[in-house]
């Protein structure tokens, strides 16, 4: 039993619910105590005022007619049968002899005192609240009220408060366990899903209840995180498999050429060395692009972000590529060129524009018209590259930008240029869209405008 209680107390939900339950219980008990004290206090104050008022009236009667007038007034009060069973009166002369009243003897109370006393009335001992008053002639007046009715009301209020407090405590205890169970149900689903994912099932997701509460929002965020993790893991597996293939093939060629050159002679060795250098340089380029993609996906370059005029950056890139375009028989135009500013890394964005132009130069073909420019659409800055080449089949549009995917394996490259564009755009909080320009391909890189 004690072990079960310790396990229960280790539950954050149970401790949290117990803490709030304790606060609610204390608040309710304090509220009930205040109600009880206020009720009893009001009743005592009312009785005190009534007794004091009667004493003042009888004192005025004494001033008007002496002890006889007071005795007559007390006699009328005792005989009118109004509160006769609870009223307490006693009037004595200066020698202590009883003139009128319903007390058997004078109570032990100093003149003017208002307090609870045990008194004898009609042969019965009762608890009463009394006030005494000494007249100028030495007579003593005692006025009071039987407290039995008030004590019955106080007991009833106290019992009701105790019953309400007990019910409140039971509700608090029940609420603690209900709260803990509800919290355990919501958190437990997340915990069980995490355990299944840790076991290797990356397709698991937290079940949604449709309640649209905080735990539902948390489940949405966790599922989004799991989708992203699964996507990254798939990408890692794809990269690992593809790199193993892409590294094995050129390395194998390098080894074969070097061995052949070793057997054939010096001229063959020179050619083999040149070919090996070319293969290794290609591998270095591939490694550099993979590193750039990894840095972009990890967000390591965000600390270098600054305000950049994207239109000016595009103009500089066009100036670099203009000679290459003329050499390949391509027409390179800067349009549109609307001024836009973004917050980002200038080197990475230059690489984005360069990769898009490299891709257009490679696939558009001789004589093609290639347009590159910037514009603003709402709160987005858009870098646009469009060509009028043969374009891409609609079925292949979804595959563009996946690492190591090459739509035409006859052309040089590793399939990492557009993947790098996607990664850099994501790093800047943007996205990349590919569409058929009919003819040709249009690529739009959307970034948050500054």
PDB file of N, CA, C and O in Angstrom, residues 59-106:
ATOM      1  N   UNK A  59     -33.898  53.067  31.840  1.00  0.00           N
ATOM      2  CA  UNK A  59     -33.230  54.158  32.553  1.00  0.00           C
ATOM      3  C   UNK A  59     -34.006  55.455  32.393  1.00  0.00           C
ATOM      4  O   UNK A  59     -34.137  56.257  33.342  1.00  0.00           O
ATOM      5  N   UNK A  60     -34.552  55.701  31.215  1.00  0.00           N
ATOM      6  CA  UNK A  60     -35.385  56.887  31.001  1.00  0.00           C
ATOM      7  C   UNK A  60     -36.668  56.808  31.831  1.00  0.00           C
ATOM      8  O   UNK A  60     -37.121  57.826  32.387  1.00  0.00           O
ATOM      9  N   UNK A  61     -37.241  55.623  31.919  1.00  0.00           N
ATOM     10  CA  UNK A  61     -38.450  55.443  32.735  1.00  0.00           C
ATOM     11  C   UNK A  61     -38.147  55.741  34.212  1.00  0.00           C
ATOM     12  O   UNK A  61     -38.986  56.308  34.923  1.00  0.00           O
ATOM     13  N   UNK A  62     -36.946  55.346  34.659  1.00  0.00           N
ATOM     14  CA  UNK A  62     -36.565  55.639  36.039  1.00  0.00           C
ATOM     15  C   UNK A  62     -36.484  57.149  36.243  1.00  0.00           C
ATOM     16  O   UNK A  62     -36.925  57.672  37.283  1.00  0.00           O
ATOM     17  N   UNK A  63     -35.906  57.875  35.279  1.00  0.00           N
ATOM     18  CA  UNK A  63     -35.814  59.327  35.398  1.00  0.00           C
ATOM     19  C   UNK A  63     -37.199  59.962  35.455  1.00  0.00           C
ATOM     20  O   UNK A  63     -37.401  61.000  36.106  1.00  0.00           O
ATOM     21  N   UNK A  64     -38.152  59.366  34.761  1.00  0.00           N
ATOM     22  CA  UNK A  64     -39.504  59.928  34.709  1.00  0.00           C
ATOM     23  C   UNK A  64     -40.339  59.559  35.948  1.00  0.00           C
ATOM     24  O   UNK A  64     -41.105  60.379  36.458  1.00  0.00           O
ATOM     25  N   UNK A  65     -40.229  58.327  36.398  1.00  0.00           N
ATOM     26  CA  UNK A  65     -41.132  57.896  37.475  1.00  0.00           C
ATOM     27  C   UNK A  65     -40.490  57.095  38.576  1.00  0.00           C
ATOM     28  O   UNK A  65     -41.214  56.521  39.418  1.00  0.00           O
ATOM     29  N   UNK A  66     -39.202  56.954  38.575  1.00  0.00           N
ATOM     30  CA  UNK A  66     -38.530  56.232  39.632  1.00  0.00           C
ATOM     31  C   UNK A  66     -38.651  54.727  39.481  1.00  0.00           C
ATOM     32  O   UNK A  66     -39.028  54.196  38.427  1.00  0.00           O
ATOM     33  N   UNK A  67     -38.371  54.014  40.581  1.00  0.00           N
ATOM     34  CA  UNK A  67     -38.375  52.550  40.547  1.00  0.00           C
ATOM     35  C   UNK A  67     -39.733  51.991  40.240  1.00  0.00           C
ATOM     36  O   UNK A  67     -39.869  50.929  39.610  1.00  0.00           O
ATOM     37  N   UNK A  68     -40.814  52.677  40.695  1.00  0.00           N
ATOM     38  CA  UNK A  68     -42.158  52.182  40.426  1.00  0.00           C
ATOM     39  C   UNK A  68     -42.440  52.132  38.929  1.00  0.00           C
ATOM     40  O   UNK A  68     -43.035  51.171  38.423  1.00  0.00           O
ATOM     41  N   UNK A  69     -42.008  53.168  38.195  1.00  0.00           N
ATOM     42  CA  UNK A  69     -42.234  53.192  36.750  1.00  0.00           C
ATOM     43  C   UNK A  69     -41.442  52.079  36.059  1.00  0.00           C
ATOM     44  O   UNK A  69     -41.930  51.411  35.137  1.00  0.00           O
ATOM     45  N   UNK A  70     -40.224  51.851  36.552  1.00  0.00           N
ATOM     46  CA  UNK A  70     -39.412  50.779  35.957  1.00  0.00           C
ATOM     47  C   UNK A  70     -40.053  49.433  36.248  1.00  0.00           C
ATOM     48  O   UNK A  70     -40.136  48.557  35.382  1.00  0.00           O
ATOM     49  N   UNK A  71     -40.497  49.224  37.484  1.00  0.00           N
ATOM     50  CA  UNK A  71     -41.135  47.955  37.852  1.00  0.00           C
ATOM     51  C   UNK A  71     -42.380  47.712  37.015  1.00  0.00           C
ATOM     52  O   UNK A  71     -42.647  46.583  36.558  1.00  0.00           O
ATOM     53  N   UNK A  72     -43.160  48.781  36.766  1.00  0.00           N
ATOM     54  CA  UNK A  72     -44.366  48.625  35.955  1.00  0.00           C
ATOM     55  C   UNK A  72     -44.015  48.236  34.515  1.00  0.00           C
ATOM     56  O   UNK A  72     -44.665  47.375  33.906  1.00  0.00           O
ATOM     57  N   UNK A  73     -42.980  48.865  33.986  1.00  0.00           N
ATOM     58  CA  UNK A  73     -42.567  48.565  32.614  1.00  0.00           C
ATOM     59  C   UNK A  73     -42.048  47.129  32.489  1.00  0.00           C
ATOM     60  O   UNK A  73     -42.350  46.421  31.525  1.00  0.00           O
ATOM     61  N   UNK A  74     -41.275  46.674  33.511  1.00  0.00           N
ATOM     62  CA  UNK A  74     -40.770  45.301  33.492  1.00  0.00           C
ATOM     63  C   UNK A  74     -41.928  44.314  33.618  1.00  0.00           C
ATOM     64  O   UNK A  74     -41.956  43.269  32.948  1.00  0.00           O
ATOM     65  N   UNK A  75     -42.883  44.639  34.449  1.00  0.00           N
ATOM     66  CA  UNK A  75     -44.041  43.754  34.593  1.00  0.00           C
ATOM     67  C   UNK A  75     -44.798  43.603  33.292  1.00  0.00           C
ATOM     68  O   UNK A  75     -45.223  42.498  32.933  1.00  0.00           O
ATOM     69  N   UNK A  76     -44.993  44.724  32.585  1.00  0.00           N
ATOM     70  CA  UNK A  76     -45.672  44.637  31.284  1.00  0.00           C
ATOM     71  C   UNK A  76     -44.880  43.796  30.288  1.00  0.00           C
ATOM     72  O   UNK A  76     -45.437  43.019  29.513  1.00  0.00           O
ATOM     73  N   UNK A  77     -43.557  43.943  30.289  1.00  0.00           N
ATOM     74  CA  UNK A  77     -42.728  43.174  29.362  1.00  0.00           C
ATOM     75  C   UNK A  77     -42.817  41.676  29.635  1.00  0.00           C
ATOM     76  O   UNK A  77     -42.828  40.861  28.699  1.00  0.00           O
ATOM     77  N   UNK A  78     -42.902  41.295  30.925  1.00  0.00           N
ATOM     78  CA  UNK A  78     -42.970  39.874  31.260  1.00  0.00           C
ATOM     79  C   UNK A  78     -44.350  39.285  31.037  1.00  0.00           C
ATOM     80  O   UNK A  78     -44.493  38.073  30.851  1.00  0.00           O
ATOM     81  N   UNK A  79     -45.364  40.148  31.029  1.00  0.00           N
ATOM     82  CA  UNK A  79     -46.733  39.632  30.904  1.00  0.00           C
ATOM     83  C   UNK A  79     -47.294  39.694  29.499  1.00  0.00           C
ATOM     84  O   UNK A  79     -48.385  39.179  29.245  1.00  0.00           O
ATOM     85  N   UNK A  80     -46.578  40.333  28.576  1.00  0.00           N
ATOM     86  CA  UNK A  80     -47.130  40.458  27.216  1.00  0.00           C
ATOM     87  C   UNK A  80     -46.929  39.210  26.368  1.00  0.00           C
ATOM     88  O   UNK A  80     -47.349  39.157  25.220  1.00  0.00           O
ATOM     89  N   UNK A  81     -46.257  38.203  26.928  1.00  0.00           N
ATOM     90  CA  UNK A  81     -46.032  36.914  26.281  1.00  0.00           C
ATOM     91  C   UNK A  81     -45.244  37.039  24.963  1.00  0.00           C
ATOM     92  O   UNK A  81     -45.218  36.104  24.149  1.00  0.00           O
ATOM     93  N   UNK A  82     -44.619  38.155  24.743  1.00  0.00           N
ATOM     94  CA  UNK A  82     -43.760  38.333  23.570  1.00  0.00           C
ATOM     95  C   UNK A  82     -42.321  38.040  23.988  1.00  0.00           C
ATOM     96  O   UNK A  82     -41.740  38.778  24.794  1.00  0.00           O
ATOM     97  N   UNK A  83     -41.756  36.932  23.493  1.00  0.00           N
ATOM     98  CA  UNK A  83     -40.423  36.480  23.886  1.00  0.00           C
ATOM     99  C   UNK A  83     -40.324  36.235  25.379  1.00  0.00           C
ATOM    100  O   UNK A  83     -39.256  36.403  25.997  1.00  0.00           O
ATOM    101  N   UNK A  84     -41.447  35.847  25.981  1.00  0.00           N
ATOM    102  CA  UNK A  84     -41.449  35.642  27.436  1.00  0.00           C
ATOM    103  C   UNK A  84     -40.549  34.495  27.847  1.00  0.00           C
ATOM    104  O   UNK A  84     -40.000  34.499  28.953  1.00  0.00           O
ATOM    105  N   UNK A  85     -40.406  33.481  26.992  1.00  0.00           N
ATOM    106  CA  UNK A  85     -39.570  32.329  27.356  1.00  0.00           C
ATOM    107  C   UNK A  85     -38.090  32.597  27.200  1.00  0.00           C
ATOM    108  O   UNK A  85     -37.267  31.776  27.599  1.00  0.00           O
ATOM    109  N   UNK A  86     -37.712  33.741  26.617  1.00  0.00           N
ATOM    110  CA  UNK A  86     -36.290  34.023  26.422  1.00  0.00           C
ATOM    111  C   UNK A  86     -35.840  35.311  27.080  1.00  0.00           C
ATOM    112  O   UNK A  86     -34.641  35.555  27.201  1.00  0.00           O
ATOM    113  N   UNK A  87     -36.763  36.152  27.520  1.00  0.00           N
ATOM    114  CA  UNK A  87     -36.382  37.409  28.160  1.00  0.00           C
ATOM    115  C   UNK A  87     -35.938  37.165  29.599  1.00  0.00           C
ATOM    116  O   UNK A  87     -36.441  36.285  30.301  1.00  0.00           O
ATOM    117  N   UNK A  88     -34.990  37.981  30.038  1.00  0.00           N
ATOM    118  CA  UNK A  88     -34.468  37.913  31.398  1.00  0.00           C
ATOM    119  C   UNK A  88     -34.555  39.317  32.003  1.00  0.00           C
ATOM    120  O   UNK A  88     -33.986  40.268  31.441  1.00  0.00           O
ATOM    121  N   UNK A  89     -35.296  39.440  33.127  1.00  0.00           N
ATOM    122  CA  UNK A  89     -35.429  40.722  33.816  1.00  0.00           C
ATOM    123  C   UNK A  89     -35.279  40.509  35.310  1.00  0.00           C
ATOM    124  O   UNK A  89     -35.700  39.471  35.861  1.00  0.00           O
ATOM    125  N   UNK A  90     -34.701  41.512  35.966  1.00  0.00           N
ATOM    126  CA  UNK A  90     -34.652  41.512  37.417  1.00  0.00           C
ATOM    127  C   UNK A  90     -34.439  42.956  37.889  1.00  0.00           C
ATOM    128  O   UNK A  90     -33.542  43.644  37.395  1.00  0.00           O
ATOM    129  N   UNK A  91     -35.299  43.392  38.871  1.00  0.00           N
ATOM    130  CA  UNK A  91     -35.166  44.728  39.456  1.00  0.00           C
ATOM    131  C   UNK A  91     -35.146  44.568  40.973  1.00  0.00           C
ATOM    132  O   UNK A  91     -36.048  43.949  41.557  1.00  0.00           O
ATOM    133  N   UNK A  92     -34.083  45.099  41.619  1.00  0.00           N
ATOM    134  CA  UNK A  92     -33.973  45.034  43.090  1.00  0.00           C
ATOM    135  C   UNK A  92     -33.879  46.444  43.644  1.00  0.00           C
ATOM    136  O   UNK A  92     -33.535  47.406  42.923  1.00  0.00           O
ATOM    137  N   UNK A  93     -34.183  46.546  44.950  1.00  0.00           N
ATOM    138  CA  UNK A  93     -34.029  47.843  45.608  1.00  0.00           C
ATOM    139  C   UNK A  93     -32.593  47.980  46.100  1.00  0.00           C
ATOM    140  O   UNK A  93     -31.740  47.123  45.849  1.00  0.00           O
ATOM    141  N   UNK A  94     -32.346  49.031  46.854  1.00  0.00           N
ATOM    142  CA  UNK A  94     -30.989  49.293  47.310  1.00  0.00           C
ATOM    143  C   UNK A  94     -30.498  48.248  48.301  1.00  0.00           C
ATOM    144  O   UNK A  94     -29.279  48.069  48.465  1.00  0.00           O
ATOM    145  N   UNK A  95     -31.428  47.519  48.950  1.00  0.00           N
ATOM    146  CA  UNK A  95     -31.029  46.481  49.893  1.00  0.00           C
ATOM    147  C   UNK A  95     -30.894  45.114  49.231  1.00  0.00           C
ATOM    148  O   UNK A  95     -30.625  44.114  49.918  1.00  0.00           O
ATOM    149  N   UNK A  96     -31.103  45.041  47.936  1.00  0.00           N
ATOM    150  CA  UNK A  96     -30.964  43.785  47.224  1.00  0.00           C
ATOM    151  C   UNK A  96     -32.216  42.930  47.204  1.00  0.00           C
ATOM    152  O   UNK A  96     -32.181  41.791  46.730  1.00  0.00           O
ATOM    153  N   UNK A  97     -33.349  43.481  47.704  1.00  0.00           N
ATOM    154  CA  UNK A  97     -34.593  42.716  47.664  1.00  0.00           C
ATOM    155  C   UNK A  97     -35.197  42.810  46.267  1.00  0.00           C
ATOM    156  O   UNK A  97     -35.205  43.875  45.651  1.00  0.00           O
ATOM    157  N   UNK A  98     -35.733  41.685  45.793  1.00  0.00           N
ATOM    158  CA  UNK A  98     -36.307  41.609  44.442  1.00  0.00           C
ATOM    159  C   UNK A  98     -37.630  42.345  44.414  1.00  0.00           C
ATOM    160  O   UNK A  98     -38.538  42.074  45.224  1.00  0.00           O
ATOM    161  N   UNK A  99     -37.747  43.292  43.498  1.00  0.00           N
ATOM    162  CA  UNK A  99     -39.008  44.024  43.313  1.00  0.00           C
ATOM    163  C   UNK A  99     -39.839  43.329  42.247  1.00  0.00           C
ATOM    164  O   UNK A  99     -41.023  43.054  42.439  1.00  0.00           O
ATOM    165  N   UNK A 100     -39.228  43.030  41.098  1.00  0.00           N
ATOM    166  CA  UNK A 100     -39.930  42.359  40.008  1.00  0.00           C
ATOM    167  C   UNK A 100     -38.882  41.666  39.141  1.00  0.00           C
ATOM    168  O   UNK A 100     -37.730  42.084  39.080  1.00  0.00           O
ATOM    169  N   UNK A 101     -39.274  40.590  38.442  1.00  0.00           N
ATOM    170  CA  UNK A 101     -38.366  39.896  37.535  1.00  0.00           C
ATOM    171  C   UNK A 101     -38.606  38.403  37.519  1.00  0.00           C
ATOM    172  O   UNK A 101     -39.407  37.876  38.304  1.00  0.00           O
ATOM    173  N   UNK A 102     -37.947  37.715  36.614  1.00  0.00           N
ATOM    174  CA  UNK A 102     -38.097  36.261  36.493  1.00  0.00           C
ATOM    175  C   UNK A 102     -36.829  35.505  36.865  1.00  0.00           C
ATOM    176  O   UNK A 102     -36.708  34.316  36.585  1.00  0.00           O
ATOM    177  N   UNK A 103     -35.834  36.190  37.454  1.00  0.00           N
ATOM    178  CA  UNK A 103     -34.649  35.515  37.959  1.00  0.00           C
ATOM    179  C   UNK A 103     -34.831  35.169  39.420  1.00  0.00           C
ATOM    180  O   UNK A 103     -35.433  35.935  40.190  1.00  0.00           O
ATOM    181  N   UNK A 104     -34.273  34.033  39.830  1.00  0.00           N
ATOM    182  CA  UNK A 104     -34.411  33.602  41.219  1.00  0.00           C
ATOM    183  C   UNK A 104     -33.463  34.364  42.137  1.00  0.00           C
ATOM    184  O   UNK A 104     -33.757  34.540  43.325  1.00  0.00           O
ATOM    185  N   UNK A 105     -32.327  34.786  41.623  1.00  0.00           N
ATOM    186  CA  UNK A 105     -31.392  35.546  42.432  1.00  0.00           C
ATOM    187  C   UNK A 105     -30.547  36.426  41.531  1.00  0.00           C
ATOM    188  O   UNK A 105     -30.489  36.235  40.313  1.00  0.00           O
ATOM    189  N   UNK A 106     -29.876  37.382  42.182  1.00  0.00           N
ATOM    190  CA  UNK A 106     -29.065  38.341  41.423  1.00  0.00           C
ATOM    191  C   UNK A 106     -27.828  37.617  40.886  1.00  0.00           C
ATOM    192  O   UNK A 106     -27.116  36.952  41.656  1.00  0.00           O
TER     193      UNK A 106
END
